[in-house]
Amino acid sequence: MIYAFGAQNYFSFREGMSASFQLSAKVPVSVSQGRRISTVLGIKGGNASGKTNILKGLAFLQEFISDSFSLEDGDGLGFDTYFGIKDESNFFIDFKVGDVRYLYELTATPFSVVREALYKKLQRKTLIVERLEDVIVERSNEFKSLDFILLKSNASLISTAVKYKIKDLPIDFLNIVEYFGNMSGNVTRVGVVPDESMFKRDTASAFYYKVDRAFEFAKNIIKNSDLGIIDIQIQKNELSAGKVQYVPMFLHKVGKSNDTRFLTAFDQSSGTMALYRRLAMYWMVLEDGGVLVMDEFDQNCHPMLLPSLIKLFTDKETNPKGAQFIFTAHNADIIDELGKYRTILVSKEDGESYSYRLDEIPGDLIRNDRSIAALYREGKIGGVPKL
């Protein structure tokens, strides 16, 4: 579970940005559901304000921590500084795996690590390991086996240690890599993945065909979304050379009679098929207790459907493992669904982005009995495009 993450001198954020899921005791129970860490966080702002860069920052940390050892020598880490300035960039992520809370810190240039550190946060903050460039300068005794690994300038210590498969290494690093492996979505460290290639219709159908619970999950949501679909079936077709094709067929009611007709995926709207594909990811993240990162999650989706998708993560019955959902959206009404404790606004001035969570705005402008979306549209709380 993520508590907070952030970056400084990262793409359009020069002074820095941070995103916090933490909820204080002052947050109403109707919002917190008794949790001290939110399971949803929405990001709003004008076009090119820097919203996606926040998600890219999280995706960068996920990929760098868990899989950067796969980078070739000389490859960049996968980020850029504010307008290419030569200063170092700083990153952090505060997260929990199982019963252990960690703080990870990274200082880097776009091509090499300057400093990297991992702390455990139990009764107090305790350093596990710290590196400066390619040398480990501090480590706890239980991690002495790290003395025998060769560090790469463009790879994380955690990813490197796991790839070396060191026998005497405590389980922490492997648990961290597995946790970040459960992060999914349409955002990578270098940008947004097109919806069609993120989870194609064929691969989603193959997944649904093999995992009944996921298929029932997706069918129930689609049938309840007033799309005219009363059932979905998946046909398994044997092709030449041993290949298999999975074809979804959507059953529609015809008129006021009890007559029904099957239609193919090509006869469905782009919104229906986007929902069909994406629900496979939603189910996997909820099942694993992972993190879903989605840019413009409201794209091709009716506004009245958005609250029900968010509720999948806020409701403890559908999200017993505390999976988290962080997203950007253009729909303004979504702010009222999230409230001030779960909404980050992003603005840009003179080419520099800055962000803030709505409960950081002083005074009583934002109240629980007033529509926040109305204030947003009027430009009173920032984060709107200047037209």
Tab-separated table of C-alpha atoms in Angstrom:
chain	number	residue	atom	x	y	z
A	1	MET	CA	0.000	0.000	0.000
A	2	ILE	CA	1.331	3.414	-0.953
A	3	TYR	CA	1.334	6.175	1.651
A	4	ALA	CA	2.899	8.873	-0.537
A	5	PHE	CA	5.344	9.447	-3.378
A	6	GLY	CA	6.940	12.418	-5.033
A	7	ALA	CA	9.646	13.864	-7.246
A	8	GLN	CA	11.630	17.077	-7.709
A	9	ASN	CA	13.217	18.400	-10.914
A	10	TYR	CA	11.129	15.895	-12.833
A	11	PHE	CA	9.701	16.832	-16.252
A	12	SER	CA	7.429	19.890	-15.703
A	13	PHE	CA	7.842	19.860	-11.896
A	14	ARG	CA	10.923	21.877	-10.983
A	15	GLU	CA	10.387	22.531	-7.273
A	16	GLY	CA	8.654	19.204	-6.796
A	17	MET	CA	5.398	17.353	-6.559
A	18	SER	CA	3.991	14.871	-4.078
A	19	ALA	CA	0.883	12.737	-3.938
A	20	SER	CA	-0.363	11.506	-0.573
A	21	PHE	CA	-2.953	8.822	0.121
A	22	GLN	CA	-2.787	9.454	3.871
A	23	LEU	CA	-5.959	10.436	5.736
A	24	SER	CA	-5.966	12.135	9.129
A	25	ALA	CA	-8.338	11.388	11.985
A	26	LYS	CA	-10.325	14.497	10.946
A	27	VAL	CA	-11.496	12.871	7.714
A	28	PRO	CA	-15.177	11.821	7.940
A	29	VAL	CA	-15.739	8.075	8.275
A	30	SER	CA	-18.031	8.264	5.231
A	31	VAL	CA	-14.904	9.096	3.236
A	32	SER	CA	-12.215	7.110	5.029
A	33	GLN	CA	-14.290	3.945	5.635
A	34	GLY	CA	-12.196	3.617	8.789
A	35	ARG	CA	-8.952	3.568	6.807
A	36	ARG	CA	-5.978	5.833	7.443
A	37	ILE	CA	-4.777	5.329	3.870
A	38	SER	CA	-7.091	6.160	0.975
A	39	THR	CA	-7.682	3.553	-1.703
A	40	VAL	CA	-8.422	6.164	-4.390
A	41	LEU	CA	-6.760	9.399	-5.454
A	42	GLY	CA	-7.900	11.545	-8.375
A	43	ILE	CA	-5.824	14.148	-10.211
A	44	LYS	CA	-7.430	17.103	-11.985
A	45	GLY	CA	-6.041	19.956	-14.020
A	46	GLY	CA	-5.992	21.611	-17.410
A	47	ASN	CA	-4.477	20.093	-20.532
A	48	ALA	CA	-0.655	19.934	-20.348
A	49	SER	CA	-0.729	21.060	-16.711
A	50	GLY	CA	1.381	18.094	-15.587
A	51	LYS	CA	-1.281	15.598	-14.424
A	52	THR	CA	0.172	12.682	-16.358
A	53	ASN	CA	3.671	13.512	-15.116
A	54	ILE	CA	2.540	12.655	-11.584
A	55	LEU	CA	1.417	9.229	-12.758
A	56	LYS	CA	4.619	8.818	-14.773
A	57	GLY	CA	6.572	9.556	-11.613
A	58	LEU	CA	4.907	6.633	-9.866
A	59	ALA	CA	5.374	4.387	-12.893
A	60	PHE	CA	9.050	5.378	-13.053
A	61	LEU	CA	9.599	4.429	-9.411
A	62	GLN	CA	7.785	1.131	-9.917
A	63	GLU	CA	9.809	0.183	-12.996
A	64	PHE	CA	13.143	1.440	-11.687
A	65	ILE	CA	12.896	-0.242	-8.290
A	66	SER	CA	11.703	-3.600	-9.616
A	67	ASP	CA	13.082	-4.043	-13.134
A	68	SER	CA	15.872	-1.588	-13.966
A	69	PHE	CA	18.523	-4.333	-13.954
A	70	SER	CA	17.188	-5.291	-17.406
A	71	LEU	CA	18.388	-1.956	-18.836
A	72	GLU	CA	21.401	-2.194	-21.111
A	73	ASP	CA	24.637	-0.465	-20.133
A	74	GLY	CA	24.415	3.127	-21.285
A	75	ASP	CA	20.617	3.226	-21.299
A	76	GLY	CA	18.956	6.128	-19.553
A	77	LEU	CA	16.845	5.644	-16.446
A	78	GLY	CA	13.734	6.798	-18.275
A	79	PHE	CA	13.030	10.334	-17.115
A	80	ASP	CA	14.034	13.879	-17.917
A	81	THR	CA	14.725	16.912	-15.763
A	82	TYR	CA	12.826	20.201	-15.863
A	83	PHE	CA	13.562	21.545	-19.377
A	84	GLY	CA	16.748	19.470	-19.421
A	85	ILE	CA	18.568	21.406	-16.688
A	86	LYS	CA	21.678	19.682	-15.344
A	87	ASP	CA	20.628	19.541	-11.689
A	88	GLU	CA	20.005	16.156	-10.061
A	89	SER	CA	16.470	14.872	-9.567
A	90	ASN	CA	15.058	13.486	-6.331
A	91	PHE	CA	12.374	10.822	-5.827
A	92	PHE	CA	10.758	9.119	-2.867
A	93	ILE	CA	8.037	6.585	-2.177
A	94	ASP	CA	6.609	5.663	1.231
A	95	PHE	CA	4.874	2.277	1.043
A	96	LYS	CA	3.919	-0.835	2.969
A	97	VAL	CA	4.345	-4.475	1.999
A	98	GLY	CA	2.625	-6.921	4.321
A	99	ASP	CA	3.240	-5.619	7.840
A	100	VAL	CA	6.420	-3.719	6.975
A	101	ARG	CA	6.504	-0.066	5.992
A	102	TYR	CA	9.390	1.201	3.863
A	103	LEU	CA	10.742	4.527	2.642
A	104	TYR	CA	12.720	4.495	-0.601
A	105	GLU	CA	14.786	7.505	-1.705
A	106	LEU	CA	16.580	8.103	-4.989
A	107	THR	CA	18.757	10.928	-6.261
A	108	ALA	CA	19.743	10.541	-9.895
A	109	THR	CA	20.592	12.107	-13.203
A	110	PRO	CA	18.756	10.842	-16.297
A	111	PHE	CA	21.643	8.378	-16.855
A	112	SER	CA	22.963	7.316	-13.451
A	113	VAL	CA	22.235	6.873	-9.758
A	114	VAL	CA	23.766	9.437	-7.424
A	115	ARG	CA	22.264	8.150	-4.158
A	116	GLU	CA	19.834	5.393	-3.291
A	117	ALA	CA	18.540	4.428	0.156
A	118	LEU	CA	15.950	2.102	1.676
A	119	TYR	CA	14.589	2.478	5.199
A	120	LYS	CA	12.282	0.387	7.344
A	121	LYS	CA	9.730	2.353	9.336
A	122	LEU	CA	8.784	0.333	12.423
A	123	GLN	CA	8.940	2.068	15.815
A	124	ARG	CA	11.522	4.334	14.230
A	125	LYS	CA	13.045	4.951	10.835
A	126	THR	CA	15.925	2.501	10.354
A	127	LEU	CA	18.357	2.507	7.437
A	128	ILE	CA	18.598	-0.846	5.634
A	129	VAL	CA	21.041	0.119	2.907
A	130	GLU	CA	22.463	3.224	1.245
A	131	ARG	CA	24.570	3.604	-1.881
A	132	LEU	CA	26.479	6.550	-3.302
A	133	GLU	CA	26.965	6.119	-7.038
A	134	ASP	CA	28.135	2.483	-7.445
A	135	VAL	CA	29.314	1.907	-3.882
A	136	ILE	CA	27.307	0.675	-0.885
A	137	VAL	CA	28.310	2.994	1.974
A	138	GLU	CA	25.907	1.821	4.688
A	139	ARG	CA	23.950	-1.373	5.335
A	140	SER	CA	22.492	-3.288	8.273
A	141	ASN	CA	24.215	-6.519	9.335
A	142	GLU	CA	21.462	-8.748	7.963
A	143	PHE	CA	22.204	-7.407	4.476
A	144	LYS	CA	25.934	-8.168	4.487
A	145	SER	CA	25.514	-10.426	1.447
A	146	LEU	CA	25.054	-7.232	-0.615
A	147	ASP	CA	28.815	-6.699	-0.292
A	148	PHE	CA	29.354	-9.268	-3.048
A	149	ILE	CA	27.226	-7.747	-5.815
A	150	LEU	CA	28.371	-5.438	-8.578
A	151	LEU	CA	26.142	-2.392	-8.950
A	152	LYS	CA	25.133	-0.875	-12.282
A	153	SER	CA	24.995	2.901	-12.572
A	154	ASN	CA	21.539	2.776	-14.217
A	155	ALA	CA	19.919	0.027	-12.116
A	156	SER	CA	18.408	0.004	-8.648
A	157	LEU	CA	20.083	-1.840	-5.832
A	158	ILE	CA	16.853	-3.762	-5.177
A	159	SER	CA	16.420	-4.930	-8.767
A	160	THR	CA	20.093	-5.886	-8.955
A	161	ALA	CA	20.067	-7.912	-5.736
A	162	VAL	CA	16.953	-9.839	-6.779
A	163	LYS	CA	18.384	-10.629	-10.231
A	164	TYR	CA	21.584	-11.951	-8.597
A	165	LYS	CA	19.406	-14.411	-6.578
A	166	ILE	CA	21.556	-14.093	-3.458
A	167	LYS	CA	20.732	-16.997	-1.113
A	168	ASP	CA	21.324	-15.313	2.241
A	169	LEU	CA	19.497	-12.094	1.384
A	170	PRO	CA	16.506	-11.285	3.625
A	171	ILE	CA	13.090	-11.515	1.974
A	172	ASP	CA	12.519	-7.726	1.942
A	173	PHE	CA	13.847	-7.062	-1.566
A	174	LEU	CA	11.927	-9.939	-3.151
A	175	ASN	CA	8.710	-8.835	-1.413
A	176	ILE	CA	9.194	-5.290	-2.684
A	177	VAL	CA	9.744	-6.431	-6.265
A	178	GLU	CA	6.654	-8.660	-6.099
A	179	TYR	CA	4.587	-5.788	-4.677
A	180	PHE	CA	5.521	-3.405	-7.472
A	181	GLY	CA	4.887	-6.203	-9.945
A	182	ASN	CA	1.211	-5.952	-8.953
A	183	MET	CA	1.022	-2.373	-10.230
A	184	SER	CA	-0.916	-2.103	-13.479
A	185	GLY	CA	-2.477	0.488	-15.762
A	186	ASN	CA	-1.965	2.459	-18.940
A	187	VAL	CA	0.977	4.608	-17.785
A	188	THR	CA	4.671	3.773	-18.040
A	189	ARG	CA	7.761	5.764	-17.093
A	190	VAL	CA	7.897	7.140	-20.646
A	191	GLY	CA	4.222	7.898	-21.243
A	192	VAL	CA	0.709	6.618	-21.773
A	193	VAL	CA	0.061	3.301	-23.507
A	194	PRO	CA	-2.790	3.390	-26.067
A	195	ASP	CA	-5.875	1.632	-24.774
A	196	GLU	CA	-5.995	-0.842	-27.664
A	197	SER	CA	-2.461	-2.106	-27.011
A	198	MET	CA	-2.693	-1.996	-23.219
A	199	PHE	CA	-5.066	-4.937	-23.008
A	200	LYS	CA	-6.302	-6.056	-26.419
A	201	ARG	CA	-9.730	-7.558	-26.948
A	202	ASP	CA	-8.274	-10.971	-27.780
A	203	THR	CA	-6.025	-11.129	-24.725
A	204	ALA	CA	-8.814	-9.902	-22.449
A	205	SER	CA	-11.141	-12.548	-23.864
A	206	ALA	CA	-8.518	-15.266	-23.374
A	207	PHE	CA	-8.111	-14.148	-19.774
A	208	TYR	CA	-11.866	-14.106	-19.144
A	209	TYR	CA	-12.245	-17.555	-20.744
A	210	LYS	CA	-9.681	-19.029	-18.351
A	211	VAL	CA	-10.659	-17.136	-15.176
A	212	ASP	CA	-14.367	-17.538	-14.429
A	213	ARG	CA	-14.435	-15.149	-11.468
A	214	ALA	CA	-12.925	-12.365	-13.542
A	215	PHE	CA	-15.426	-13.004	-16.337
A	216	GLU	CA	-18.396	-12.874	-13.951
A	217	PHE	CA	-17.014	-9.671	-12.435
A	218	ALA	CA	-16.785	-8.006	-15.855
A	219	LYS	CA	-20.144	-9.319	-17.089
A	220	ASN	CA	-22.028	-8.068	-14.032
A	221	ILE	CA	-20.627	-4.558	-14.357
A	222	ILE	CA	-21.270	-4.385	-18.100
A	223	LYS	CA	-24.829	-5.722	-17.783
A	224	ASN	CA	-25.569	-3.218	-15.002
A	225	SER	CA	-24.202	-0.309	-17.023
A	226	ASP	CA	-27.340	0.037	-19.181
A	227	LEU	CA	-25.544	-0.925	-22.370
A	228	GLY	CA	-28.355	-3.121	-23.698
A	229	ILE	CA	-26.254	-6.229	-23.090
A	230	ILE	CA	-27.884	-9.058	-21.141
A	231	ASP	CA	-25.124	-11.649	-21.433
A	232	ILE	CA	-21.640	-12.260	-22.852
A	233	GLN	CA	-20.244	-15.531	-24.103
A	234	ILE	CA	-16.740	-16.306	-25.324
A	235	GLN	CA	-16.213	-18.749	-28.156
A	236	LYS	CA	-12.962	-20.685	-28.371
A	237	ASN	CA	-11.987	-21.285	-31.994
A	238	GLU	CA	-9.229	-23.680	-33.013
A	239	LEU	CA	-7.165	-22.190	-35.835
A	240	SER	CA	-4.435	-23.628	-38.028
A	241	ALA	CA	-0.965	-24.394	-36.689
A	242	GLY	CA	-2.373	-25.006	-33.217
A	243	LYS	CA	-3.376	-21.401	-32.638
A	244	VAL	CA	-6.483	-20.542	-30.616
A	245	GLN	CA	-8.800	-17.558	-30.959
A	246	TYR	CA	-11.160	-16.307	-28.254
A	247	VAL	CA	-14.152	-14.408	-29.628
A	248	PRO	CA	-16.551	-12.491	-27.344
A	249	MET	CA	-20.221	-12.480	-28.331
A	250	PHE	CA	-22.600	-9.968	-26.765
A	251	LEU	CA	-26.238	-10.956	-26.310
A	252	HIS	CA	-28.725	-8.095	-26.782
A	253	LYS	CA	-32.452	-7.978	-26.170
A	254	VAL	CA	-34.377	-6.977	-29.304
A	255	GLY	CA	-37.284	-4.559	-28.833
A	256	LYS	CA	-39.973	-5.219	-26.214
A	257	SER	CA	-40.254	-8.902	-27.041
A	258	ASN	CA	-38.198	-11.676	-25.510
A	259	ASP	CA	-36.241	-12.044	-28.729
A	260	THR	CA	-32.441	-11.812	-28.441
A	261	ARG	CA	-29.538	-11.495	-30.855
A	262	PHE	CA	-25.785	-11.989	-30.522
A	263	LEU	CA	-23.513	-9.228	-31.800
A	264	THR	CA	-19.746	-9.304	-32.206
A	265	ALA	CA	-17.210	-6.985	-30.626
A	266	PHE	CA	-17.104	-5.010	-33.875
A	267	ASP	CA	-20.774	-4.121	-33.394
A	268	GLN	CA	-20.200	-2.646	-29.922
A	269	SER	CA	-19.363	0.966	-29.132
A	270	SER	CA	-15.781	2.003	-28.382
A	271	GLY	CA	-16.872	2.768	-24.823
A	272	THR	CA	-18.274	-0.724	-24.302
A	273	MET	CA	-15.122	-2.367	-25.605
A	274	ALA	CA	-12.865	-0.091	-23.579
A	275	LEU	CA	-14.800	-1.088	-20.462
A	276	TYR	CA	-14.646	-4.763	-21.476
A	277	ARG	CA	-10.861	-4.630	-21.806
A	278	ARG	CA	-10.135	-2.504	-18.769
A	279	LEU	CA	-12.258	-4.510	-16.340
A	280	ALA	CA	-9.766	-7.359	-16.661
A	281	MET	CA	-7.115	-5.058	-15.150
A	282	TYR	CA	-9.498	-3.800	-12.482
A	283	TRP	CA	-10.203	-7.368	-11.376
A	284	MET	CA	-6.538	-8.379	-11.277
A	285	VAL	CA	-5.533	-5.356	-9.196
A	286	LEU	CA	-8.409	-5.867	-6.751
A	287	GLU	CA	-7.594	-9.572	-6.513
A	288	ASP	CA	-3.891	-8.968	-5.829
A	289	GLY	CA	-4.251	-5.910	-3.601
A	290	GLY	CA	-2.118	-3.962	-6.067
A	291	VAL	CA	-2.186	-0.466	-7.547
A	292	LEU	CA	-4.055	0.649	-10.671
A	293	VAL	CA	-2.616	3.709	-12.449
A	294	MET	CA	-4.855	5.144	-15.159
A	295	ASP	CA	-4.511	8.301	-17.224
A	296	GLU	CA	-7.880	9.731	-18.377
A	297	PHE	CA	-9.773	6.828	-16.863
A	298	ASP	CA	-13.038	8.552	-17.803
A	299	GLN	CA	-12.236	8.379	-21.531
A	300	ASN	CA	-14.968	6.545	-23.502
A	301	CYS	CA	-16.910	6.152	-20.263
A	302	HIS	CA	-20.270	7.733	-19.404
A	303	PRO	CA	-19.962	10.122	-16.414
A	304	MET	CA	-22.691	8.293	-14.479
A	305	LEU	CA	-20.648	5.089	-14.620
A	306	LEU	CA	-17.528	6.622	-13.059
A	307	PRO	CA	-18.728	6.573	-9.404
A	308	SER	CA	-19.497	2.848	-9.594
A	309	LEU	CA	-15.976	2.132	-10.880
A	310	ILE	CA	-14.459	4.210	-8.091
A	311	LYS	CA	-16.652	2.417	-5.550
A	312	LEU	CA	-14.992	-0.864	-6.507
A	313	PHE	CA	-11.957	0.485	-4.635
A	314	THR	CA	-13.631	2.420	-1.816
A	315	ASP	CA	-16.021	-0.364	-0.778
A	316	LYS	CA	-14.389	-2.872	1.575
A	317	GLU	CA	-16.601	-5.652	0.246
A	318	THR	CA	-15.265	-5.331	-3.292
A	319	ASN	CA	-11.779	-4.300	-2.138
A	320	PRO	CA	-10.926	-6.340	0.968
A	321	LYS	CA	-7.181	-6.339	0.222
A	322	GLY	CA	-6.845	-2.548	0.088
A	323	ALA	CA	-5.983	-2.198	-3.602
A	324	GLN	CA	-5.397	1.422	-4.645
A	325	PHE	CA	-6.525	3.408	-7.669
A	326	ILE	CA	-4.817	6.619	-8.779
A	327	PHE	CA	-6.014	8.328	-11.940
A	328	THR	CA	-6.452	11.492	-13.938
A	329	ALA	CA	-9.830	12.522	-15.342
A	330	HIS	CA	-11.300	15.450	-17.256
A	331	ASN	CA	-14.813	15.029	-15.870
A	332	ALA	CA	-15.330	17.793	-13.296
A	333	ASP	CA	-18.149	16.100	-11.365
A	334	ILE	CA	-15.745	13.401	-10.249
A	335	ILE	CA	-14.359	15.898	-7.718
A	336	ASP	CA	-17.605	15.769	-5.740
A	337	GLU	CA	-17.381	11.969	-5.680
A	338	LEU	CA	-13.824	12.077	-4.369
A	339	GLY	CA	-14.090	15.077	-2.031
A	340	LYS	CA	-11.269	17.334	-0.929
A	341	TYR	CA	-9.237	14.619	0.806
A	342	ARG	CA	-8.839	12.492	-2.307
A	343	THR	CA	-8.388	15.107	-5.043
A	344	ILE	CA	-5.133	16.636	-6.261
A	345	LEU	CA	-5.214	19.713	-8.493
A	346	VAL	CA	-2.384	20.526	-10.881
A	347	SER	CA	-1.692	23.959	-12.326
A	348	LYS	CA	1.070	25.406	-14.460
A	349	GLU	CA	2.584	28.878	-14.413
A	350	ASP	CA	5.351	30.008	-16.781
A	351	GLY	CA	6.034	26.435	-17.829
A	352	GLU	CA	6.318	25.046	-14.298
A	353	SER	CA	3.783	22.656	-12.767
A	354	TYR	CA	2.750	22.582	-9.145
A	355	SER	CA	0.194	20.444	-7.321
A	356	TYR	CA	-1.771	20.402	-4.100
A	357	ARG	CA	-4.419	18.266	-2.453
A	358	LEU	CA	-7.667	20.154	-1.933
A	359	ASP	CA	-7.626	19.811	1.855
A	360	GLU	CA	-4.391	21.837	1.823
A	361	ILE	CA	-6.313	24.949	0.716
A	362	PRO	CA	-6.702	27.151	3.832
A	363	GLY	CA	-9.968	28.649	5.018
A	364	ASP	CA	-13.520	27.434	4.629
A	365	LEU	CA	-13.895	27.854	0.869
A	366	ILE	CA	-14.145	24.067	0.458
A	367	ARG	CA	-16.793	22.572	2.742
A	368	ASN	CA	-18.496	19.198	2.889
A	369	ASP	CA	-21.895	20.818	2.240
A	370	ARG	CA	-20.838	22.633	-0.947
A	371	SER	CA	-20.196	21.328	-4.443
A	372	ILE	CA	-16.471	21.363	-5.085
A	373	ALA	CA	-17.040	20.803	-8.801
A	374	ALA	CA	-18.915	24.120	-8.996
A	375	LEU	CA	-16.002	25.934	-7.361
A	376	TYR	CA	-13.633	24.214	-9.771
A	377	ARG	CA	-15.625	25.263	-12.849
A	378	GLU	CA	-15.665	28.853	-11.576
A	379	GLY	CA	-11.863	28.797	-11.300
A	380	LYS	CA	-11.906	29.500	-7.559
A	381	ILE	CA	-9.610	26.643	-6.554
A	382	GLY	CA	-7.292	26.523	-9.589
A	383	GLY	CA	-6.435	23.664	-11.892
A	384	VAL	CA	-8.630	24.836	-14.791
A	385	PRO	CA	-7.513	25.584	-18.358
A	386	LYS	CA	-7.185	29.225	-19.350
A	387	LEU	CA	-9.371	29.572	-22.426
